[in-house]
Tab-separated table of C-alpha atoms and ligand atoms in Angstrom:
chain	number	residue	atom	x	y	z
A	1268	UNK	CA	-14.300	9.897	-22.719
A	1269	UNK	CA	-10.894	7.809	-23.009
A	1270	UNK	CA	-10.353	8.444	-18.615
A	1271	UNK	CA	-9.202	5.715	-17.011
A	1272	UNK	CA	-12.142	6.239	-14.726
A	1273	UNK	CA	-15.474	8.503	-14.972
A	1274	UNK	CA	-18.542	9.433	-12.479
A	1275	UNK	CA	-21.311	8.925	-14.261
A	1276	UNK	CA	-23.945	9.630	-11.415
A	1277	UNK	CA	-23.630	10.755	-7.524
A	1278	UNK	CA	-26.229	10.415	-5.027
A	1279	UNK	CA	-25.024	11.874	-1.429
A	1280	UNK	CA	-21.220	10.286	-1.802
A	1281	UNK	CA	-22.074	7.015	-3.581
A	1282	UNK	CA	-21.331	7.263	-6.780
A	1283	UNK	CA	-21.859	5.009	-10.278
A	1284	UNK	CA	-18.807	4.938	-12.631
A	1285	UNK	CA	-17.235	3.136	-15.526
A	1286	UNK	CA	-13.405	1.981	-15.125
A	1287	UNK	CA	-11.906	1.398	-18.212
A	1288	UNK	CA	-9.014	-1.123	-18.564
A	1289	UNK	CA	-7.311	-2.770	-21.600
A	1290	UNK	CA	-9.613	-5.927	-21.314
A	1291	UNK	CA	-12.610	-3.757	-21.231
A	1292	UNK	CA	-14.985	-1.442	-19.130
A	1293	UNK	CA	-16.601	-2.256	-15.697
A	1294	UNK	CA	-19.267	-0.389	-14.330
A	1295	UNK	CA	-18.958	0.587	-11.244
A	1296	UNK	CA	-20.049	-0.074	-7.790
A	1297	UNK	CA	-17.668	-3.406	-8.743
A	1298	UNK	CA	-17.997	-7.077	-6.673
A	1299	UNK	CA	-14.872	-8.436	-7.828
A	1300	UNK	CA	-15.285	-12.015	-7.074
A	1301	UNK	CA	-12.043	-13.921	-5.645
A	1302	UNK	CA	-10.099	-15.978	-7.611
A	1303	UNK	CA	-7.122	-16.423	-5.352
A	1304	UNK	CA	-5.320	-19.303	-7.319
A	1305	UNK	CA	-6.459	-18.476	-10.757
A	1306	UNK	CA	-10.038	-19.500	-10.127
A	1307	UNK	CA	-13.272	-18.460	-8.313
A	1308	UNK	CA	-13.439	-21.346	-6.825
A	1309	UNK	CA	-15.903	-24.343	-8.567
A	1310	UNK	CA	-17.285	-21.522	-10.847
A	1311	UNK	CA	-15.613	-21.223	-14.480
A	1312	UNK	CA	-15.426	-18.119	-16.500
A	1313	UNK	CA	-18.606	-18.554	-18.688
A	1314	UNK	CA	-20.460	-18.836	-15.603
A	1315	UNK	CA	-18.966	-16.018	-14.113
A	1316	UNK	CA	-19.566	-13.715	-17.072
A	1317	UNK	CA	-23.645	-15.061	-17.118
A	1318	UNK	CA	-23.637	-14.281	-13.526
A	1319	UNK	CA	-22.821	-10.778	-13.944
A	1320	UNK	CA	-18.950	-10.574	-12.976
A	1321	UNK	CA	-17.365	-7.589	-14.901
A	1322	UNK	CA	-14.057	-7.967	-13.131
A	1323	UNK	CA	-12.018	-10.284	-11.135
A	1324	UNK	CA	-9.411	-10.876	-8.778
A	1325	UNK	CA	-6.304	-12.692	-8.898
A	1326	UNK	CA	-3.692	-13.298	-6.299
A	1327	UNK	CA	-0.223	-12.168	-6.863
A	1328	UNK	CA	1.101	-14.450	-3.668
A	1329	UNK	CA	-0.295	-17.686	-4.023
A	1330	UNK	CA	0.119	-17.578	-8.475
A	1331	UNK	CA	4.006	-16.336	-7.844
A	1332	UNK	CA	4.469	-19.938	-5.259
A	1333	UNK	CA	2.439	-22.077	-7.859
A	1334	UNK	CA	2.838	-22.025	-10.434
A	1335	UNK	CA	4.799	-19.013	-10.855
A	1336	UNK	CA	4.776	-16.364	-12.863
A	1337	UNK	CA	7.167	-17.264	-15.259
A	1338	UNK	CA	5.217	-20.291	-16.215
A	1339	UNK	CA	1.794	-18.335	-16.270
A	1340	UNK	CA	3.793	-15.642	-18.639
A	1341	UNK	CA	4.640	-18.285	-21.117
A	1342	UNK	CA	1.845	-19.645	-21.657
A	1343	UNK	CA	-0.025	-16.377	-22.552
A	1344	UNK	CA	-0.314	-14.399	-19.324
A	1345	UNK	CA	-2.735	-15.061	-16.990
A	1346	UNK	CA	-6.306	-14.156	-18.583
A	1347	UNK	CA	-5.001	-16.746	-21.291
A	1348	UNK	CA	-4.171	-19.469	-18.843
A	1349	UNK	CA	-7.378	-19.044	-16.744
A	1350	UNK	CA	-10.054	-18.607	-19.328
A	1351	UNK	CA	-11.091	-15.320	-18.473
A	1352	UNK	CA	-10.766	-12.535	-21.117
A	1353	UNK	CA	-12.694	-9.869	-18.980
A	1354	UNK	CA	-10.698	-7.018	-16.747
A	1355	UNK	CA	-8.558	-8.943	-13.779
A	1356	UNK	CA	-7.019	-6.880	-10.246
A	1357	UNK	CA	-4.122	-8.751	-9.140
A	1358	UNK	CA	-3.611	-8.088	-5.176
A	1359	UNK	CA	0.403	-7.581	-4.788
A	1360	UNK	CA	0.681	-10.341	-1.940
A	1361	UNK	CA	0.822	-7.310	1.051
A	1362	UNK	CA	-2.207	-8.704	2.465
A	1363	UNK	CA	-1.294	-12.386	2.744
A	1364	UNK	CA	2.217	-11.757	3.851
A	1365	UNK	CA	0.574	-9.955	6.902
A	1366	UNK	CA	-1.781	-11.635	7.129
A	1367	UNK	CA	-0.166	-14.852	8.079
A	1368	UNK	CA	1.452	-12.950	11.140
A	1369	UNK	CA	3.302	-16.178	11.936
A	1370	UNK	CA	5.461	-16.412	9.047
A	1371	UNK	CA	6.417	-13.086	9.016
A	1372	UNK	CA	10.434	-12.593	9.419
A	1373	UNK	CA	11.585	-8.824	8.959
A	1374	UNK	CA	10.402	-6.275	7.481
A	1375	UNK	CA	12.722	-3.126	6.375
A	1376	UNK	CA	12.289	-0.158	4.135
A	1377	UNK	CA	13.644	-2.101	1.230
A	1378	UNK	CA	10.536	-5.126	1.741
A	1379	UNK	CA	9.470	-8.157	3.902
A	1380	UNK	CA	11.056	-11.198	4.561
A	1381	UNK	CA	8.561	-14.125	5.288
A	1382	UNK	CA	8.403	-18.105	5.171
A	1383	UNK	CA	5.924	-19.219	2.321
A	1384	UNK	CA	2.902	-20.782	2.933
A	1385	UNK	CA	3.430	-23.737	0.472
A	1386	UNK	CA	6.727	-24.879	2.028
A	1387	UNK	CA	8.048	-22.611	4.612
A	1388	UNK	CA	10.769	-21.804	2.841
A	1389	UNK	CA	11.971	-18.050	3.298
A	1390	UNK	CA	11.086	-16.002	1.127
A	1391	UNK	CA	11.165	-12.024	0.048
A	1392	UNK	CA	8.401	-9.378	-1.203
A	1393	UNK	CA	9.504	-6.589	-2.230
A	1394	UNK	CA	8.002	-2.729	-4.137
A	1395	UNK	CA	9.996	-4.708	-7.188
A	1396	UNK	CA	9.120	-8.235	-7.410
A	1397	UNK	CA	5.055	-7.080	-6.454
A	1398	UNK	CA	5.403	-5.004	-10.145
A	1399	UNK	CA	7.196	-7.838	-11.875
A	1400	UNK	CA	5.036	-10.151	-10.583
A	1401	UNK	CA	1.972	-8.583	-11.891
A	1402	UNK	CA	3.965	-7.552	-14.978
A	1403	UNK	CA	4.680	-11.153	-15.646
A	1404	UNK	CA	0.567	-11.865	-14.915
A	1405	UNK	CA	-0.287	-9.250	-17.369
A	1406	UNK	CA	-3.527	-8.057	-14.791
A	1407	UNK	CA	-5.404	-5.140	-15.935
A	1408	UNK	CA	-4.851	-3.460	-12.245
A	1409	UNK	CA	-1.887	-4.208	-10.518
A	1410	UNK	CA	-1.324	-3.139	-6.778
A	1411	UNK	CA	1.223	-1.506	-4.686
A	1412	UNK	CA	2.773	-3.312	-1.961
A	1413	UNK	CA	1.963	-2.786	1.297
A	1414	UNK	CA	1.352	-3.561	4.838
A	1415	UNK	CA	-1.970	-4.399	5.914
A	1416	UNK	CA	-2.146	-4.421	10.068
A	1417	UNK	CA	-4.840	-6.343	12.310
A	1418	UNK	CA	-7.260	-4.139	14.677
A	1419	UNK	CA	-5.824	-3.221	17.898
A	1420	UNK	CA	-2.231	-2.225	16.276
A	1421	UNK	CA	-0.879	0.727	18.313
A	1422	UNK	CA	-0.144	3.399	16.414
A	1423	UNK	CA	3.673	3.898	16.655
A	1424	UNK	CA	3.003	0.707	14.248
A	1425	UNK	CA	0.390	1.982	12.191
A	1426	UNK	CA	2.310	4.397	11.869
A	1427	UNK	CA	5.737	2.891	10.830
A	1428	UNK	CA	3.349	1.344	8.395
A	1429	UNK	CA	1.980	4.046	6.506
A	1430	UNK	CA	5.896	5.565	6.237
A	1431	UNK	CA	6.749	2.232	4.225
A	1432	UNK	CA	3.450	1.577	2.349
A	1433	UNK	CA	4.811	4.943	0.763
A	1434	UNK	CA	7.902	3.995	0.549
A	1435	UNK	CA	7.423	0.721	-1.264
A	1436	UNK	CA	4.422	2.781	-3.564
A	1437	UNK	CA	7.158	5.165	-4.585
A	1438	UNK	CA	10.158	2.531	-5.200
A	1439	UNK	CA	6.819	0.655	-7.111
A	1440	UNK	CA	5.705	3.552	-9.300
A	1441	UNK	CA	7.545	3.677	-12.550
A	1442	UNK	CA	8.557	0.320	-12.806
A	1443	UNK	CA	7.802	-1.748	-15.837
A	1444	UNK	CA	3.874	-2.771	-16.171
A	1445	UNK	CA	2.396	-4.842	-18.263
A	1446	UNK	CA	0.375	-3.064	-21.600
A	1447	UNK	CA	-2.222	-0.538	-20.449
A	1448	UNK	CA	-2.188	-1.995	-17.137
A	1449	UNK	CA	-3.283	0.472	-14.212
A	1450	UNK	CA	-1.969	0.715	-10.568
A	1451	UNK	CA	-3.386	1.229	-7.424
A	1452	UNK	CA	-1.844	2.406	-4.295
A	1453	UNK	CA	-3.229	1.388	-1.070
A	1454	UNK	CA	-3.779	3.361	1.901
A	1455	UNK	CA	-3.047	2.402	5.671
A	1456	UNK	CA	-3.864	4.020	8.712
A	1457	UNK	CA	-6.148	1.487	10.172
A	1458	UNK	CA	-8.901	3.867	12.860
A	1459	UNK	CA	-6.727	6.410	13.122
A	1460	UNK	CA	-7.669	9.781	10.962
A	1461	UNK	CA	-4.645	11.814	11.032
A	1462	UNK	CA	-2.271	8.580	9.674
A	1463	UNK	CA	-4.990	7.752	7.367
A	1464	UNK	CA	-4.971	11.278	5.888
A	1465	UNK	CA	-1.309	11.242	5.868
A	1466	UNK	CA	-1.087	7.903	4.085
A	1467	UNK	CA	-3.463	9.256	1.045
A	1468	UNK	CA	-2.180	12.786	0.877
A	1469	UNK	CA	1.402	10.997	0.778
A	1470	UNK	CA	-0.330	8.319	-2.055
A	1471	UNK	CA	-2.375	10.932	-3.946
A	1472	UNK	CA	0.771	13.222	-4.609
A	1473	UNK	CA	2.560	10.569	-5.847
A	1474	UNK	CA	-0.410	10.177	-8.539
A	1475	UNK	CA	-1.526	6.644	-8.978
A	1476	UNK	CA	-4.149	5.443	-11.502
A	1477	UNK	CA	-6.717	4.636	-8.806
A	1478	UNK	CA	-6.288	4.426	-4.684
A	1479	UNK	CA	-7.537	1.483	-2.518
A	1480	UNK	CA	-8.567	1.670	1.386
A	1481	UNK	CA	-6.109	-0.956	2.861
A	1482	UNK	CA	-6.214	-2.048	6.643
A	1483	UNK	CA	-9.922	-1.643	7.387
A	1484	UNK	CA	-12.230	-4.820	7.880
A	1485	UNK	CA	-9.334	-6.486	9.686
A	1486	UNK	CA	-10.964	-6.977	12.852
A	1487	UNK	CA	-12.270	-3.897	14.436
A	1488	UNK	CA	-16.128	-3.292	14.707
A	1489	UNK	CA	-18.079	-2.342	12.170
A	1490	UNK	CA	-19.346	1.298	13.161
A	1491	UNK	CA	-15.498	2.435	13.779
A	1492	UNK	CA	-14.783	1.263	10.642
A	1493	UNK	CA	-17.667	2.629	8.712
A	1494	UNK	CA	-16.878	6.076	10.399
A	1495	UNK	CA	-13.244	5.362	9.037
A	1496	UNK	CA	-14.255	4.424	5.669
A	1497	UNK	CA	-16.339	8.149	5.219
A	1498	UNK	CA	-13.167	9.712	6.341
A	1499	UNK	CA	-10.842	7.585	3.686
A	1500	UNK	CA	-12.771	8.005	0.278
A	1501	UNK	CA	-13.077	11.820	1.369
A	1502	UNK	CA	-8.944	11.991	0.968
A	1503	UNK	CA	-9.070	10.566	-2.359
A	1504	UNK	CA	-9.446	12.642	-5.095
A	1505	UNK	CA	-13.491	12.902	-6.539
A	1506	UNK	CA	-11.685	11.329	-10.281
A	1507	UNK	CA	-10.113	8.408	-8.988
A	1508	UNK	CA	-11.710	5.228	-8.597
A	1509	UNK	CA	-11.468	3.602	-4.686
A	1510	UNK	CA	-11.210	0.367	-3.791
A	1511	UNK	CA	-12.023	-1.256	-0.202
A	1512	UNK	CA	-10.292	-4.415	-0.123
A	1513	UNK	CA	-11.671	-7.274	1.732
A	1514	UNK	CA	-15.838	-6.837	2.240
A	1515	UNK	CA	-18.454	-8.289	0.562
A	1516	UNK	CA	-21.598	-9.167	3.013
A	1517	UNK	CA	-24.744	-7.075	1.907
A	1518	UNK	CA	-24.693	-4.584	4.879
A	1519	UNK	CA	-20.866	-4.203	4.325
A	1520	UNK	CA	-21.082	-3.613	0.549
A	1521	UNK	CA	-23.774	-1.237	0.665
A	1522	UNK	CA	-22.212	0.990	3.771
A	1523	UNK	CA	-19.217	1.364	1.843
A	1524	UNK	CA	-21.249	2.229	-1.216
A	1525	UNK	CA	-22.384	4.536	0.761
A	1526	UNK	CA	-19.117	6.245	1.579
A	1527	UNK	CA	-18.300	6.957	-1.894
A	1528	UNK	CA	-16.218	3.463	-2.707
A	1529	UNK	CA	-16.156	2.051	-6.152
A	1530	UNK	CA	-14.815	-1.227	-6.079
A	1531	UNK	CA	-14.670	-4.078	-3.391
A	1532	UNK	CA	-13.826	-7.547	-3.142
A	1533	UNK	CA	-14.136	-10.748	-0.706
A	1534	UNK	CA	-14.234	-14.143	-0.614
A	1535	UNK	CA	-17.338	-13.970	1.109
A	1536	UNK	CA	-19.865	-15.465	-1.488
A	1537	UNK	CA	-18.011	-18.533	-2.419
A	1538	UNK	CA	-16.815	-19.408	0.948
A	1539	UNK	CA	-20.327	-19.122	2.975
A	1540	UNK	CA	-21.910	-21.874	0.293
A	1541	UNK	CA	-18.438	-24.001	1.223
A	1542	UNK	CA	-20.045	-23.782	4.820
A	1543	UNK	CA	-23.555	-24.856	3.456
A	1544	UNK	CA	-25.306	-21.583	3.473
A	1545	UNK	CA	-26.940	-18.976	0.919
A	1546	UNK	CA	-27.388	-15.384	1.292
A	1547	UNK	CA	-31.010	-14.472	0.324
A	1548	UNK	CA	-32.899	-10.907	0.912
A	1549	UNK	CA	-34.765	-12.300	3.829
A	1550	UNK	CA	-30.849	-13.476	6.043
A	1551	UNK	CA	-28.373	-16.404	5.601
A	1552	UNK	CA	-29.799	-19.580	4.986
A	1553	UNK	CA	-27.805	-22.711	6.340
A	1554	UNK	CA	-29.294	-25.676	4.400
A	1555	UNK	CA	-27.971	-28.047	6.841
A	1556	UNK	CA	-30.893	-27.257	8.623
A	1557	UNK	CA	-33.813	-29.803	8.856
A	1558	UNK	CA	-36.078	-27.541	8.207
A	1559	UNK	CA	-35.543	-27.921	4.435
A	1560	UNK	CA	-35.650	-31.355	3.797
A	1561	UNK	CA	-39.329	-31.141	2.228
A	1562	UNK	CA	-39.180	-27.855	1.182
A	1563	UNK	CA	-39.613	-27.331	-2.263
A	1564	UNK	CA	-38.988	-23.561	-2.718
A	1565	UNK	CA	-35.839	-22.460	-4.622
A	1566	UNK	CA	-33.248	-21.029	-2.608
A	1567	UNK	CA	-34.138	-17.220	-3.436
A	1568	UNK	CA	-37.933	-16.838	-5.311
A	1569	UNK	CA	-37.263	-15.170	-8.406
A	1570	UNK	CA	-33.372	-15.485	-8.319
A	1571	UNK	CA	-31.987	-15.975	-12.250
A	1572	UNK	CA	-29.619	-18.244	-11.195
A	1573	UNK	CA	-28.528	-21.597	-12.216
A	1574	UNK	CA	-29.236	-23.394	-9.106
A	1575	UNK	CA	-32.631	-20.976	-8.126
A	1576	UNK	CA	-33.943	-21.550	-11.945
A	1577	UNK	CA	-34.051	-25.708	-11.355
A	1578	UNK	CA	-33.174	-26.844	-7.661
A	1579	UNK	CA	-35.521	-27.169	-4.594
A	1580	UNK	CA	-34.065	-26.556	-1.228
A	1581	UNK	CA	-34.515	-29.716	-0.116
A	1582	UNK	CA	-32.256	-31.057	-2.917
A	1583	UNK	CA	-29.551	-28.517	-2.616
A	1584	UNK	CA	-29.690	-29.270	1.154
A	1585	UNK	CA	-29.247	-33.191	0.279
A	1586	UNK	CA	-26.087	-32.150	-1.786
A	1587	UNK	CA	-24.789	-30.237	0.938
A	1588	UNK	CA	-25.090	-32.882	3.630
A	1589	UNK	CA	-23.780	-35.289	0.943
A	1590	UNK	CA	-20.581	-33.478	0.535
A	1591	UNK	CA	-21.624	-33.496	-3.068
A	1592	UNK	CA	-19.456	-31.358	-5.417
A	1593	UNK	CA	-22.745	-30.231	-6.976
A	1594	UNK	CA	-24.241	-28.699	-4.172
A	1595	UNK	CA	-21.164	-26.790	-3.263
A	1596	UNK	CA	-21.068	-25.157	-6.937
A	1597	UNK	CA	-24.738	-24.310	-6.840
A	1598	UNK	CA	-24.191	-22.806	-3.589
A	1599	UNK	CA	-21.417	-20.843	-5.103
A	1600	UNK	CA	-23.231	-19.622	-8.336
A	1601	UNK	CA	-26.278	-18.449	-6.039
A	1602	UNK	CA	-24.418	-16.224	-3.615
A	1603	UNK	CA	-22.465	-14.550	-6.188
A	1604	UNK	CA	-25.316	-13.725	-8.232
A	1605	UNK	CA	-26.860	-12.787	-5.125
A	1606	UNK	CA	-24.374	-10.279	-4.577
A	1607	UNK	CA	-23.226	-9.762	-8.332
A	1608	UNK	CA	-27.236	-8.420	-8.508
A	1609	UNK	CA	-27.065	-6.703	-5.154
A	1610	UNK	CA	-24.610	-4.042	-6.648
A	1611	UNK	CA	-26.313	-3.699	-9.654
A	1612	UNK	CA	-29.352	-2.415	-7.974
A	1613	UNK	CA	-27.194	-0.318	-5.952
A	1614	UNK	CA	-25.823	1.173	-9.065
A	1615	UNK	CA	-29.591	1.809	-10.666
A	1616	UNK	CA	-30.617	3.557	-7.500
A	1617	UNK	CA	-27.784	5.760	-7.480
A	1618	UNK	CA	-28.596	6.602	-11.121
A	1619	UNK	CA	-32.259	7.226	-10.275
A	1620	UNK	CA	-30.820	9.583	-7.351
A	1621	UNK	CA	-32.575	7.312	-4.880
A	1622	UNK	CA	-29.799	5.346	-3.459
A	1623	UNK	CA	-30.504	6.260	0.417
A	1624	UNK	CA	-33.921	5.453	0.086
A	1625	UNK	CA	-33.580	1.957	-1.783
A	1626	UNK	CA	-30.379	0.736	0.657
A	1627	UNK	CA	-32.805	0.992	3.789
A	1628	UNK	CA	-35.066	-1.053	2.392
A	1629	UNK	CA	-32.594	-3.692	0.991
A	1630	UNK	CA	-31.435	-3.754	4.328
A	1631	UNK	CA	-34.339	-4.316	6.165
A	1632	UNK	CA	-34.428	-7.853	4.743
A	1633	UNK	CA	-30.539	-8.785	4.508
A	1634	UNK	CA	-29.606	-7.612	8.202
A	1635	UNK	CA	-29.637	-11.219	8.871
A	1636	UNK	CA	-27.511	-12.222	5.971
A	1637	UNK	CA	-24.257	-10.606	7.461
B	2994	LIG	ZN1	-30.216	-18.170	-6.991
């Protein structure tokens, strides 16, 4: 069993896998928790490995502005520098660069010019610098560069798109990696079926080590894209792990669990207890609220977690309004739990062939936690 990548168990077409990278194995259905500068934000590696994290996520775009690459290479690469000595994805910076539609400059088959976010300075991404950046990181998955377009793009676009997301994936291929590191192409294509088939049959022949669904959650509504996301995994090839980038609410993770996808990330968890709130099987719950000044309760009965295991909700909701750092980290360590656990169970009932079955009822309470 030395795959990269191997279905362990199927249930309609979710599936539950193991990846296998040089800084070890992650089971799979994956929440990759964000760690966009080098951290999850308030949450340190021990904590993220008690909570359940088998894999994170690193951001090739923000670490290459500060501090650089370079800098993160010499001191030891960057599981070294941040602590963590668990399986990292670094994103290739696609994503931001389009993301930030206003400082985007030209684009051209060769890569994308763009004014960074730090200092507005001009800048360049290209298939070359997205592998030497991730070289230089030494991430355990490193991703193509692509382009990532919002909802409502017409399709000459999209489709100009998925031409040079192949492009830069084949100029990308061979270049140097880092040891044992693994690479990802993304696919584009947005709604559309025919460009979306296109982009993975283009992707898939030029043989990657594991394909992500790029340009979805960007927008649109959610049925469209769920239909979308069926159609996407069933290009990929059945031995290949998939990643949907960007989605991590409970009714989101699970859909796409649903649809045969592996591996997901989003900054979801961490940045709903920034605006006060947990995610709990019964809906959100925004502890600004008065309503929990006396209560007692922990934020989820029964959760494991460090803020569940010794906190009322009445005293998280005291840190919150405070604007006390503590509150904001407990808030943090519950969600991702919350979800780090949600995908867990997802996995078990996929094992147990039940999967269907269990995600209706999982649903039933976290509808309102979207
Ligand atoms: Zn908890």
């Amino acid at each position: 069993m030395n795959e990269t990548f191997s279905v362990i168990a199927r249930d309609g077409a979710a599936r539950a896998g193991v990846l296998r990278t040089a800084h070890g194995e992650v089971p799979t259905p994956a929440f990759m928790p964000v760690g966009t500068k080098g951290t999850v934000k308030s949450v340190d590696p021990d904590e993220l490995r008690a909570l359940g994290a088998g894999i994170v996520l690193g951001n090739a775009y923000h670490l290459h502005f500060r501090p650089g690459e370079e800098l993160i290479a010499e001191l030891g690469g960057l599981h070294a520098f941040m602590g963590w000595d668990g399986p990292i994805l670094t994103d290739s910076g696609g994503f931001q660069v389009f993301s930030l539609r206003d400082t985007l400059l030209e684009v051209d088959d060769d890569g994308v010019t763009f004014r960074s976010v730090y200092d507005g300075a001009p800048e360049r991404f290209t298939p070359e610098i997205a592998a030497r950046v991730q070289e230089r990181l030494g991430s355990d998955v490193a991703m193509c560069l692509d382009i990532c377009l919002p909802a409502g793009t017409d399709r000459s676009e999209l489709e100009e798109a998925v031409r040079r997301t192949t492009l830069w994936a084949q100029q990308q291929r061979d270049l140097p990696r880092a040891p044992g590191q693994l690479r990802f192409a993304i696919t584009q294509g947005g709604l559309d079926g025919e460009l979306r088939r296109r982009s993975s049959e283009e992707l898939v022949a030029l043989g990657f080590d594991g394909y992500a669904i790029g340009g979805l959650s960007v927008g649109e509504h959610r049925e469209p894209m769920f239909d979308a996301t069926t159609e996407a995994a069933a290009f990929l090839p059945e031995e290949k792990p998939r990643y949907f980038m960007g989605i991590g609410d409970p009714e989101g993770v699970l859909e796409v669990i649903s649809r045969g996808v592996d591996m997901f990330d989003c900054v979801l968890p961490t940045r709903t207890a920034r605006t006060g709130s947990a995610l709990t099987r019964e809906g959100r719950l925004n502890l600004r609220n008065a309503r929990f000044a006396r209560d007692q309760r922990p934020l989820e009965e029964g959760c494991p977690c460090p803020a569940c295991t010794r906190f009322s909700r009445a005293y998280v909701r005291h840190l919150v309004n405070q604007q006390e750092i503590l509150g904001l980290r407990l808030l943090s360590l519950h969600n991702l739990r919350f979800l780090l656990d949600l995908v867990a169970a997802a996995r078990r009932a996929i094992e147990r062939g039940e999967f269907l079955s269990w995600k209706e009822e999982a649903l039933e309470g976290a509808k309102g936690a979207m």
